[in-house]
Tab-separated table of C-alpha atoms and ligand atoms in Angstrom:
chain	number	residue	atom	x	y	z
A	1	UNK	CA	25.315	-12.565	50.370
A	2	UNK	CA	27.583	-9.692	49.184
A	3	UNK	CA	29.193	-7.342	51.648
A	4	UNK	CA	30.222	-4.795	49.125
A	5	UNK	CA	31.592	-1.348	49.675
A	6	UNK	CA	33.332	0.864	47.204
A	7	UNK	CA	36.758	2.343	47.087
A	8	UNK	CA	38.718	-0.102	49.240
A	9	UNK	CA	40.334	-1.715	46.182
A	10	UNK	CA	42.083	1.588	45.524
A	11	UNK	CA	44.137	1.364	48.760
A	12	UNK	CA	45.803	-1.956	47.860
A	13	UNK	CA	49.376	-2.052	46.627
A	14	UNK	CA	50.272	-3.913	43.444
A	15	UNK	CA	52.112	-6.790	45.190
A	16	UNK	CA	49.438	-8.155	47.491
A	17	UNK	CA	46.634	-7.110	45.203
A	18	UNK	CA	46.450	-10.418	43.265
A	19	UNK	CA	46.931	-12.535	46.374
A	20	UNK	CA	44.154	-11.029	48.408
A	21	UNK	CA	41.737	-10.505	45.529
A	22	UNK	CA	38.700	-12.351	46.859
A	23	UNK	CA	35.820	-13.655	44.803
A	24	UNK	CA	33.654	-10.792	46.077
A	25	UNK	CA	36.155	-8.204	45.003
A	26	UNK	CA	36.492	-9.826	41.608
A	27	UNK	CA	32.723	-9.571	41.206
A	28	UNK	CA	32.827	-5.939	42.271
A	29	UNK	CA	35.522	-5.204	39.719
A	30	UNK	CA	33.544	-6.968	37.017
A	31	UNK	CA	30.414	-4.994	37.947
A	32	UNK	CA	32.343	-1.745	37.788
A	33	UNK	CA	33.626	-2.590	34.321
A	34	UNK	CA	30.061	-2.406	32.978
A	35	UNK	CA	28.845	0.865	31.532
A	36	UNK	CA	25.277	-0.043	32.591
A	37	UNK	CA	24.143	0.719	36.106
A	38	UNK	CA	24.217	-2.347	38.359
A	39	UNK	CA	22.575	-2.188	41.778
A	40	UNK	CA	21.793	-4.658	44.530
A	41	UNK	CA	19.162	-4.094	47.161
A	42	UNK	CA	18.412	-6.245	50.158
A	43	UNK	CA	14.973	-7.555	50.927
A	44	UNK	CA	15.795	-8.312	54.513
A	45	UNK	CA	15.953	-4.723	55.779
A	46	UNK	CA	13.102	-2.238	56.122
A	47	UNK	CA	12.249	-0.425	52.860
A	48	UNK	CA	14.651	-2.680	50.891
A	49	UNK	CA	17.673	-0.373	50.656
A	50	UNK	CA	20.519	-0.516	48.164
A	51	UNK	CA	23.668	-2.244	49.406
A	52	UNK	CA	25.695	-1.892	46.228
A	53	UNK	CA	25.894	0.481	43.290
A	54	UNK	CA	28.515	0.187	40.544
A	55	UNK	CA	30.493	2.895	38.742
A	56	UNK	CA	28.041	2.795	35.825
A	57	UNK	CA	25.193	3.727	38.185
A	58	UNK	CA	27.178	6.615	39.666
A	59	UNK	CA	28.049	7.906	36.209
A	60	UNK	CA	24.472	7.586	35.013
A	61	UNK	CA	22.790	9.206	38.015
A	62	UNK	CA	25.486	11.462	39.475
A	63	UNK	CA	24.883	9.940	42.928
A	64	UNK	CA	27.856	8.602	44.933
A	65	UNK	CA	27.847	5.340	46.915
A	66	UNK	CA	27.376	7.369	50.089
A	67	UNK	CA	24.340	9.088	48.562
A	68	UNK	CA	22.729	5.836	47.414
A	69	UNK	CA	23.680	3.020	49.791
A	70	UNK	CA	21.108	2.534	52.518
A	71	UNK	CA	18.291	4.138	50.521
A	72	UNK	CA	15.509	2.658	48.448
A	73	UNK	CA	16.251	3.322	44.770
A	74	UNK	CA	12.976	5.186	44.343
A	75	UNK	CA	14.922	8.384	45.119
A	76	UNK	CA	15.622	8.482	41.359
A	77	UNK	CA	11.923	9.031	40.687
A	78	UNK	CA	10.314	12.433	40.314
A	79	UNK	CA	7.331	14.424	39.188
A	80	UNK	CA	6.896	12.919	35.712
A	81	UNK	CA	7.813	9.328	36.533
A	82	UNK	CA	5.183	7.017	35.080
A	83	UNK	CA	3.280	5.584	38.060
A	84	UNK	CA	2.164	2.553	36.034
A	85	UNK	CA	5.800	1.430	35.713
A	86	UNK	CA	6.404	2.037	39.440
A	87	UNK	CA	3.322	-0.044	40.257
A	88	UNK	CA	4.630	-2.805	37.982
A	89	UNK	CA	7.928	-2.848	39.912
A	90	UNK	CA	6.093	-2.853	43.262
A	91	UNK	CA	3.913	-5.762	42.179
A	92	UNK	CA	6.892	-7.790	40.863
A	93	UNK	CA	8.858	-7.291	44.087
A	94	UNK	CA	5.814	-8.275	46.121
A	95	UNK	CA	5.582	-11.535	44.173
A	96	UNK	CA	9.360	-12.067	44.105
A	97	UNK	CA	9.400	-11.956	40.307
A	98	UNK	CA	11.675	-10.415	37.686
A	99	UNK	CA	10.485	-7.341	35.829
A	100	UNK	CA	11.584	-4.849	33.150
A	101	UNK	CA	10.157	-1.346	32.815
A	102	UNK	CA	11.030	1.921	31.112
A	103	UNK	CA	10.599	4.896	33.391
A	104	UNK	CA	11.638	8.494	33.717
A	105	UNK	CA	14.271	9.064	36.432
A	106	UNK	CA	16.218	12.115	37.504
A	107	UNK	CA	19.954	12.563	38.096
A	108	UNK	CA	21.339	14.201	41.226
A	109	UNK	CA	21.315	17.555	39.391
A	110	UNK	CA	17.650	17.062	38.485
A	111	UNK	CA	18.124	16.214	34.795
A	112	UNK	CA	15.564	13.701	33.553
A	113	UNK	CA	16.688	10.519	31.783
A	114	UNK	CA	14.872	7.443	30.505
A	115	UNK	CA	15.857	4.345	32.444
A	116	UNK	CA	15.260	0.835	31.149
A	117	UNK	CA	15.316	-1.004	34.461
A	118	UNK	CA	15.444	-4.772	34.844
A	119	UNK	CA	15.218	-6.240	38.309
A	120	UNK	CA	15.900	-9.920	39.062
A	121	UNK	CA	15.402	-11.684	42.418
A	122	UNK	CA	18.194	-13.607	44.133
A	123	UNK	CA	17.023	-16.549	46.234
A	124	UNK	CA	18.718	-18.303	49.154
A	125	UNK	CA	18.875	-22.116	49.580
A	126	UNK	CA	15.345	-22.090	51.028
A	127	UNK	CA	13.953	-20.341	47.985
A	128	UNK	CA	13.429	-17.054	49.846
A	129	UNK	CA	14.168	-13.851	47.962
A	130	UNK	CA	16.941	-12.150	49.894
A	131	UNK	CA	18.166	-9.601	47.322
A	132	UNK	CA	17.344	-8.057	43.995
A	133	UNK	CA	19.818	-7.137	41.269
A	134	UNK	CA	18.883	-4.154	39.148
A	135	UNK	CA	20.352	-3.195	35.766
A	136	UNK	CA	19.831	0.425	34.718
A	137	UNK	CA	20.328	1.412	31.066
A	138	UNK	CA	20.107	4.969	29.811
A	139	UNK	CA	17.713	4.837	26.859
A	140	UNK	CA	17.096	8.593	26.597
A	141	UNK	CA	18.503	8.766	23.043
A	142	UNK	CA	16.571	5.670	22.026
A	143	UNK	CA	13.324	7.150	23.416
A	144	UNK	CA	14.049	10.406	21.603
A	145	UNK	CA	14.530	8.499	18.357
A	146	UNK	CA	11.344	6.526	19.051
A	147	UNK	CA	9.407	9.744	19.661
A	148	UNK	CA	10.841	11.273	16.481
A	149	UNK	CA	10.021	8.117	14.574
A	150	UNK	CA	6.480	8.110	15.933
A	151	UNK	CA	6.108	11.749	14.925
A	152	UNK	CA	7.510	11.024	11.463
A	153	UNK	CA	5.105	8.084	11.120
A	154	UNK	CA	2.208	10.292	12.143
A	155	UNK	CA	3.206	12.878	9.562
A	156	UNK	CA	3.578	10.139	6.953
A	157	UNK	CA	0.113	8.842	7.808
A	158	UNK	CA	-1.381	12.334	7.471
A	159	UNK	CA	0.419	12.709	4.155
A	160	UNK	CA	-0.831	9.322	2.949
A	161	UNK	CA	-4.368	10.228	3.984
A	162	UNK	CA	-4.106	13.492	2.061
A	163	UNK	CA	-2.798	11.703	-1.033
A	164	UNK	CA	-5.557	9.092	-0.710
A	165	UNK	CA	-8.162	11.869	-0.458
A	166	UNK	CA	-6.715	13.589	-3.495
A	167	UNK	CA	-6.621	10.303	-5.406
A	168	UNK	CA	-10.257	9.692	-4.476
A	169	UNK	CA	-11.152	13.145	-5.739
A	170	UNK	CA	-9.184	12.508	-8.941
A	171	UNK	CA	-11.087	9.241	-9.322
A	172	UNK	CA	-14.430	11.019	-8.978
A	173	UNK	CA	-13.441	13.658	-11.523
A	174	UNK	CA	-12.108	10.953	-13.835
A	175	UNK	CA	-15.381	9.051	-13.694
A	176	UNK	CA	-17.205	12.239	-14.611
A	177	UNK	CA	-15.365	12.039	-17.941
A	178	UNK	CA	-16.977	8.704	-18.707
A	179	UNK	CA	-20.400	8.731	-20.295
A	180	UNK	CA	-23.296	7.664	-18.110
A	181	UNK	CA	-25.866	8.098	-20.862
A	182	UNK	CA	-25.428	7.069	-24.458
A	183	UNK	CA	-26.926	8.553	-27.640
A	184	UNK	CA	-30.312	7.029	-28.540
A	185	UNK	CA	-31.080	5.647	-31.998
A	186	UNK	CA	-33.733	3.292	-33.374
A	187	UNK	CA	-31.147	1.025	-35.043
A	188	UNK	CA	-28.373	0.822	-32.477
A	189	UNK	CA	-27.934	0.578	-28.734
A	190	UNK	CA	-24.796	1.326	-26.778
A	191	UNK	CA	-23.809	-0.055	-23.393
A	192	UNK	CA	-20.796	-0.248	-21.124
A	193	UNK	CA	-19.617	-1.997	-17.997
A	194	UNK	CA	-17.012	-0.168	-15.960
A	195	UNK	CA	-15.821	-1.548	-12.614
A	196	UNK	CA	-12.982	0.630	-11.371
A	197	UNK	CA	-10.372	-0.682	-8.990
A	198	UNK	CA	-9.585	1.230	-5.790
A	199	UNK	CA	-6.749	3.209	-7.275
A	200	UNK	CA	-7.203	5.713	-10.092
A	201	UNK	CA	-6.709	3.843	-13.339
A	202	UNK	CA	-6.118	4.792	-16.933
A	203	UNK	CA	-9.149	3.273	-18.682
A	204	UNK	CA	-11.279	5.530	-20.820
A	205	UNK	CA	-14.220	5.096	-23.175
A	206	UNK	CA	-16.643	7.317	-25.002
A	207	UNK	CA	-19.472	7.246	-27.516
A	208	UNK	CA	-19.850	10.336	-29.658
A	209	UNK	CA	-22.572	11.326	-32.050
A	210	UNK	CA	-20.715	12.373	-35.214
A	211	UNK	CA	-23.868	13.013	-37.264
A	212	UNK	CA	-27.500	11.852	-37.332
A	213	UNK	CA	-26.465	8.409	-38.566
A	214	UNK	CA	-22.839	8.012	-37.512
A	215	UNK	CA	-21.502	7.198	-34.059
A	216	UNK	CA	-17.949	6.969	-32.875
A	217	UNK	CA	-17.170	4.453	-30.141
A	218	UNK	CA	-13.810	4.552	-28.417
A	219	UNK	CA	-12.045	2.502	-25.791
A	220	UNK	CA	-8.589	3.509	-24.590
A	221	UNK	CA	-6.068	2.654	-21.924
A	222	UNK	CA	-3.500	5.117	-20.691
A	223	UNK	CA	-0.278	3.633	-19.259
A	224	UNK	CA	0.094	3.510	-15.516
A	225	UNK	CA	-2.124	4.253	-12.560
A	226	UNK	CA	-2.540	7.019	-10.045
A	227	UNK	CA	-2.564	10.751	-10.645
A	228	UNK	CA	-0.334	10.699	-13.781
A	229	UNK	CA	-2.711	8.238	-15.485
A	230	UNK	CA	-5.741	10.287	-14.365
A	231	UNK	CA	-4.234	13.479	-15.787
A	232	UNK	CA	-3.517	11.700	-19.049
A	233	UNK	CA	-7.090	10.466	-19.346
A	234	UNK	CA	-8.301	14.072	-18.871
A	235	UNK	CA	-5.988	15.127	-21.673
A	236	UNK	CA	-6.930	12.185	-23.887
A	237	UNK	CA	-10.633	12.840	-23.434
A	238	UNK	CA	-10.418	16.432	-24.702
A	239	UNK	CA	-7.856	15.756	-27.411
A	240	UNK	CA	-9.772	12.784	-28.767
A	241	UNK	CA	-13.177	14.499	-28.749
A	242	UNK	CA	-11.763	17.443	-30.698
A	243	UNK	CA	-9.849	15.223	-33.103
A	244	UNK	CA	-12.727	12.850	-33.819
A	245	UNK	CA	-15.388	15.507	-34.288
A	246	UNK	CA	-16.263	15.772	-37.980
A	247	UNK	CA	-13.949	12.953	-39.110
A	248	UNK	CA	-15.566	9.882	-40.626
A	249	UNK	CA	-12.289	7.974	-40.932
A	250	UNK	CA	-11.225	6.127	-37.786
A	251	UNK	CA	-7.641	6.013	-39.082
A	252	UNK	CA	-7.539	9.792	-39.454
A	253	UNK	CA	-9.115	10.380	-36.040
A	254	UNK	CA	-6.530	8.145	-34.355
A	255	UNK	CA	-3.700	9.711	-36.356
A	256	UNK	CA	-4.806	13.224	-35.387
A	257	UNK	CA	-5.114	12.183	-31.736
A	258	UNK	CA	-1.565	10.826	-31.889
A	259	UNK	CA	-0.297	14.022	-33.503
A	260	UNK	CA	-1.813	16.159	-30.759
A	261	UNK	CA	-0.746	13.960	-27.889
A	262	UNK	CA	2.796	13.361	-29.100
A	263	UNK	CA	5.226	15.673	-27.346
A	264	UNK	CA	2.675	16.506	-24.657
A	265	UNK	CA	2.826	13.158	-22.902
A	266	UNK	CA	5.130	12.850	-19.891
A	267	UNK	CA	8.161	10.524	-20.107
A	268	UNK	CA	7.511	7.255	-21.824
A	269	UNK	CA	3.729	7.343	-21.389
A	270	UNK	CA	1.464	6.200	-24.185
A	271	UNK	CA	-2.127	5.317	-24.948
A	272	UNK	CA	-3.600	2.246	-26.592
A	273	UNK	CA	-7.000	2.582	-28.256
A	274	UNK	CA	-9.603	0.964	-30.406
A	275	UNK	CA	-11.843	3.345	-32.296
A	276	UNK	CA	-14.833	2.375	-34.417
A	277	UNK	CA	-17.467	4.357	-36.303
A	278	UNK	CA	-20.842	2.795	-36.926
A	279	UNK	CA	-22.905	4.101	-39.809
A	280	UNK	CA	-26.544	3.303	-39.026
A	281	UNK	CA	-27.714	3.964	-42.588
A	282	UNK	CA	-25.314	1.502	-44.257
A	283	UNK	CA	-24.759	-0.805	-41.279
A	284	UNK	CA	-20.994	-0.551	-41.831
A	285	UNK	CA	-18.583	-0.471	-38.945
A	286	UNK	CA	-15.189	1.113	-39.654
A	287	UNK	CA	-12.462	0.503	-37.113
A	288	UNK	CA	-8.853	1.143	-36.172
A	289	UNK	CA	-6.840	-0.770	-33.617
A	290	UNK	CA	-3.890	1.119	-32.139
A	291	UNK	CA	-1.798	-1.047	-29.822
A	292	UNK	CA	-5.005	-2.102	-28.090
A	293	UNK	CA	-6.566	-5.574	-27.677
A	294	UNK	CA	-8.673	-6.544	-30.673
A	295	UNK	CA	-12.431	-6.104	-30.611
A	296	UNK	CA	-15.087	-8.760	-31.281
A	297	UNK	CA	-18.339	-9.023	-33.083
A	298	UNK	CA	-20.605	-11.604	-31.502
A	299	UNK	CA	-22.852	-12.632	-34.374
A	300	UNK	CA	-26.101	-14.052	-33.150
A	301	UNK	CA	-27.508	-15.036	-36.554
A	302	UNK	CA	-24.647	-17.392	-37.523
A	303	UNK	CA	-23.297	-18.035	-34.021
A	304	UNK	CA	-19.875	-16.673	-34.909
A	305	UNK	CA	-17.232	-14.669	-33.109
A	306	UNK	CA	-15.518	-12.287	-35.517
A	307	UNK	CA	-12.267	-10.720	-34.260
A	308	UNK	CA	-11.618	-7.154	-35.364
A	309	UNK	CA	-8.015	-6.146	-35.805
A	310	UNK	CA	-5.956	-3.787	-37.931
A	311	UNK	CA	-2.338	-2.720	-38.178
A	312	UNK	CA	-1.623	0.094	-35.768
A	313	UNK	CA	1.020	1.458	-33.424
A	314	UNK	CA	0.637	2.962	-29.956
A	315	UNK	CA	-0.737	6.463	-29.615
A	316	UNK	CA	1.152	9.445	-28.203
A	317	UNK	CA	4.610	7.859	-28.067
A	318	UNK	CA	5.830	8.465	-31.626
A	319	UNK	CA	5.783	11.343	-34.094
A	320	UNK	CA	3.410	11.434	-37.039
A	321	UNK	CA	6.140	10.160	-39.423
A	322	UNK	CA	6.875	7.179	-37.237
A	323	UNK	CA	3.345	5.870	-36.708
A	324	UNK	CA	1.206	3.841	-39.035
A	325	UNK	CA	-2.486	3.272	-38.567
A	326	UNK	CA	-4.988	1.628	-40.847
A	327	UNK	CA	-8.688	0.976	-40.882
A	328	UNK	CA	-10.998	-1.829	-41.941
A	329	UNK	CA	-14.708	-2.178	-42.468
A	330	UNK	CA	-17.231	-4.829	-41.674
A	331	UNK	CA	-20.883	-5.013	-42.601
A	332	UNK	CA	-22.866	-5.528	-39.426
A	333	UNK	CA	-26.002	-7.629	-39.307
A	334	UNK	CA	-29.131	-7.353	-37.274
A	335	UNK	CA	-28.457	-8.647	-33.733
A	336	UNK	CA	-24.656	-8.236	-33.985
A	337	UNK	CA	-22.919	-7.134	-30.837
A	338	UNK	CA	-19.627	-5.246	-30.798
A	339	UNK	CA	-17.459	-5.730	-27.684
A	340	UNK	CA	-14.444	-3.559	-27.007
A	341	UNK	CA	-12.463	-3.957	-23.804
A	342	UNK	CA	-9.283	-3.011	-22.038
A	343	UNK	CA	-6.753	-5.613	-20.958
A	344	UNK	CA	-8.145	-6.581	-17.511
A	345	UNK	CA	-9.974	-9.632	-18.852
A	346	UNK	CA	-7.276	-10.550	-21.396
A	347	UNK	CA	-4.549	-10.432	-18.723
A	348	UNK	CA	-6.447	-13.061	-16.799
A	349	UNK	CA	-7.120	-15.266	-19.817
A	350	UNK	CA	-3.438	-14.969	-20.835
A	351	UNK	CA	-2.312	-15.933	-17.335
A	352	UNK	CA	-4.435	-19.052	-17.425
A	353	UNK	CA	-2.988	-19.676	-20.944
A	354	UNK	CA	-5.106	-22.656	-21.734
A	355	UNK	CA	-6.738	-23.479	-25.087
A	356	UNK	CA	-9.718	-24.802	-23.240
A	357	UNK	CA	-10.239	-21.436	-21.542
A	358	UNK	CA	-10.176	-19.642	-24.915
A	359	UNK	CA	-12.697	-22.151	-26.191
A	360	UNK	CA	-14.833	-21.663	-23.065
A	361	UNK	CA	-14.627	-17.907	-23.507
A	362	UNK	CA	-15.822	-18.181	-27.100
A	363	UNK	CA	-18.707	-20.423	-26.171
A	364	UNK	CA	-19.602	-18.044	-23.341
A	365	UNK	CA	-19.813	-15.187	-25.861
A	366	UNK	CA	-21.970	-17.270	-28.197
A	367	UNK	CA	-24.216	-18.510	-25.408
A	368	UNK	CA	-24.812	-14.931	-24.384
A	369	UNK	CA	-25.307	-13.655	-27.936
A	370	UNK	CA	-29.072	-14.102	-27.411
A	371	UNK	CA	-29.075	-11.927	-24.329
A	372	UNK	CA	-28.816	-8.157	-23.927
A	373	UNK	CA	-25.476	-6.344	-24.234
A	374	UNK	CA	-25.495	-5.687	-20.481
A	375	UNK	CA	-26.047	-9.369	-19.733
A	376	UNK	CA	-23.252	-10.321	-22.135
A	377	UNK	CA	-20.859	-7.873	-20.455
A	378	UNK	CA	-21.772	-9.139	-16.997
A	379	UNK	CA	-21.165	-12.713	-18.136
A	380	UNK	CA	-17.681	-11.733	-19.419
A	381	UNK	CA	-16.949	-10.022	-16.102
A	382	UNK	CA	-17.950	-13.088	-14.088
A	383	UNK	CA	-16.069	-15.423	-16.425
A	384	UNK	CA	-12.799	-13.524	-15.843
A	385	UNK	CA	-13.219	-13.647	-12.062
A	386	UNK	CA	-13.922	-17.362	-12.179
A	387	UNK	CA	-10.951	-18.094	-14.447
A	388	UNK	CA	-8.544	-16.085	-12.349
A	389	UNK	CA	-10.074	-17.386	-9.128
A	390	UNK	CA	-10.469	-13.759	-8.055
A	391	UNK	CA	-12.883	-11.716	-5.946
A	392	UNK	CA	-12.081	-8.584	-7.912
A	393	UNK	CA	-9.946	-7.553	-10.859
A	394	UNK	CA	-6.477	-6.130	-10.153
A	395	UNK	CA	-7.138	-3.480	-12.819
A	396	UNK	CA	-10.086	-1.368	-14.006
A	397	UNK	CA	-12.538	-3.609	-15.808
A	398	UNK	CA	-13.975	-1.801	-18.822
A	399	UNK	CA	-16.143	-2.983	-21.705
A	400	UNK	CA	-18.051	-0.810	-24.107
A	401	UNK	CA	-20.011	-1.920	-27.123
A	402	UNK	CA	-22.984	-1.613	-29.386
A	403	UNK	CA	-25.772	-3.837	-30.555
A	404	UNK	CA	-27.542	-3.629	-33.892
A	405	UNK	CA	-31.188	-3.648	-32.938
A	406	UNK	CA	-33.205	-6.450	-34.485
A	407	UNK	CA	-36.323	-5.338	-36.273
B	501	FMN	C1	17.495	-3.707	42.660
B	501	FMN	C2	16.496	-2.599	42.391
B	501	FMN	C3	16.865	-1.519	41.641
B	501	FMN	C4	15.963	-0.497	41.387
B	501	FMN	N1	16.339	0.564	40.614
B	501	FMN	C5	15.481	1.551	40.396
B	501	FMN	C6	15.831	2.654	39.540
B	501	FMN	O1	16.918	2.707	38.996
B	501	FMN	N2	14.920	3.619	39.339
B	501	FMN	C7	13.671	3.561	39.884
B	501	FMN	O2	12.885	4.484	39.659
B	501	FMN	N3	13.296	2.542	40.667
B	501	FMN	C8	14.165	1.543	40.934
B	501	FMN	N4	13.786	0.476	41.704
B	501	FMN	C9	12.406	0.370	42.171
B	501	FMN	C10	12.148	1.046	43.468
B	501	FMN	O3	13.169	0.749	44.388
B	501	FMN	C11	10.822	0.589	44.060
B	501	FMN	O4	10.836	-0.804	44.159
B	501	FMN	C12	9.641	1.054	43.244
B	501	FMN	O5	9.565	2.435	43.327
B	501	FMN	C13	8.316	0.431	43.679
B	501	FMN	O6	8.200	0.446	45.058
B	501	FMN	P1	7.539	1.631	45.967
B	501	FMN	O7	6.093	1.668	45.626
B	501	FMN	O8	7.851	1.188	47.338
B	501	FMN	O9	8.234	2.895	45.584
B	501	FMN	C14	14.670	-0.564	41.938
B	501	FMN	C15	14.318	-1.671	42.716
B	501	FMN	C16	15.208	-2.676	42.943
B	501	FMN	C17	14.798	-3.869	43.742
């Protein structure tokens, strides 16, 4: 098809140049204008030698036309050339098909370079493959970037795995802060349901024995997730325990916790909490709500739901002069159940934002008022999942409460 040689265009003078410029020469000029390597090999001679190489090929490989013409282009291959790519080329040529591979080639001076090679068959009128056109692109820099990128990704993966491991460890330590056993008393029972999400969260609860007849019950939520939230729950746990010990006023315990946390919390972090003290001898529950969702008493005897709320700001974000907390009391009755939770369930109910759902939630609490605290908590858990059409909560799910034992 082409009878191409190189260099003869140079010998033409300007005058007859345009006149005698044949179609073939025009094609040759066009091919030489490309910075990619362009090669043509014939399929009609033994070992399919090259019959044309452009300037781009010479620049890329360092081989001249004399070096390359008449040889099979495999002379660019060497020791580390991927044999799978060579086999792919061989197979394509055997079938007369087009093919693109990336393979390591070597220049005349022996320097390796990555070649993205595309070969395309040229057919005669009878549909017989007579030639192949090859396009060679130097992708050495691209490969280098790819290798660097792969390395960077690998390092990132290792880093992520390390962080994940550390987060898992933080999660384990954080769970050790939560009580697994509660104080025992003839008149009151405590229970909790804690379903953590995968990530470390900021939920915290505790039940502390203040004296023979008084018990403090706390639920708290530290802002954020991850390590910062975990560290804050560690801090909160110690600060709160120390602050609450010996205090029979929930307001004072929360105020003291705020005083000790304020200035030691990072950035704009804060804690919300609900703290209650139950006096088993009087049956009185004293409570303070500090930026936290309200608590509930599920009263079995009268089939009532009694919300528990007080005035109260967030904890840890403002100085002692800026905060205001208060406390209220309620006389508990035999069979009463106190439920305190973090916002996982409320977030879902709020999202659904339907009066009917609130009504359903209330009737669920009442229906379950006859059952044990654990059963009530499980029912709340399931209700939230059903409402939100979820398989699991997007946040830690935490409920803690007490039940006045019926005699
Ligand atoms: C037009 C054309 C250009 C080619 N260019 C190259 C090339 O730049 N580098 C290379 O390693 N192989 C190139 N080859 C592939 C080899 O010539 C040869 O087909 C391959 O090594 C498989 O055949 P073999 O097993 O006979 O070596 C090209 C093939 C054709 C048809």
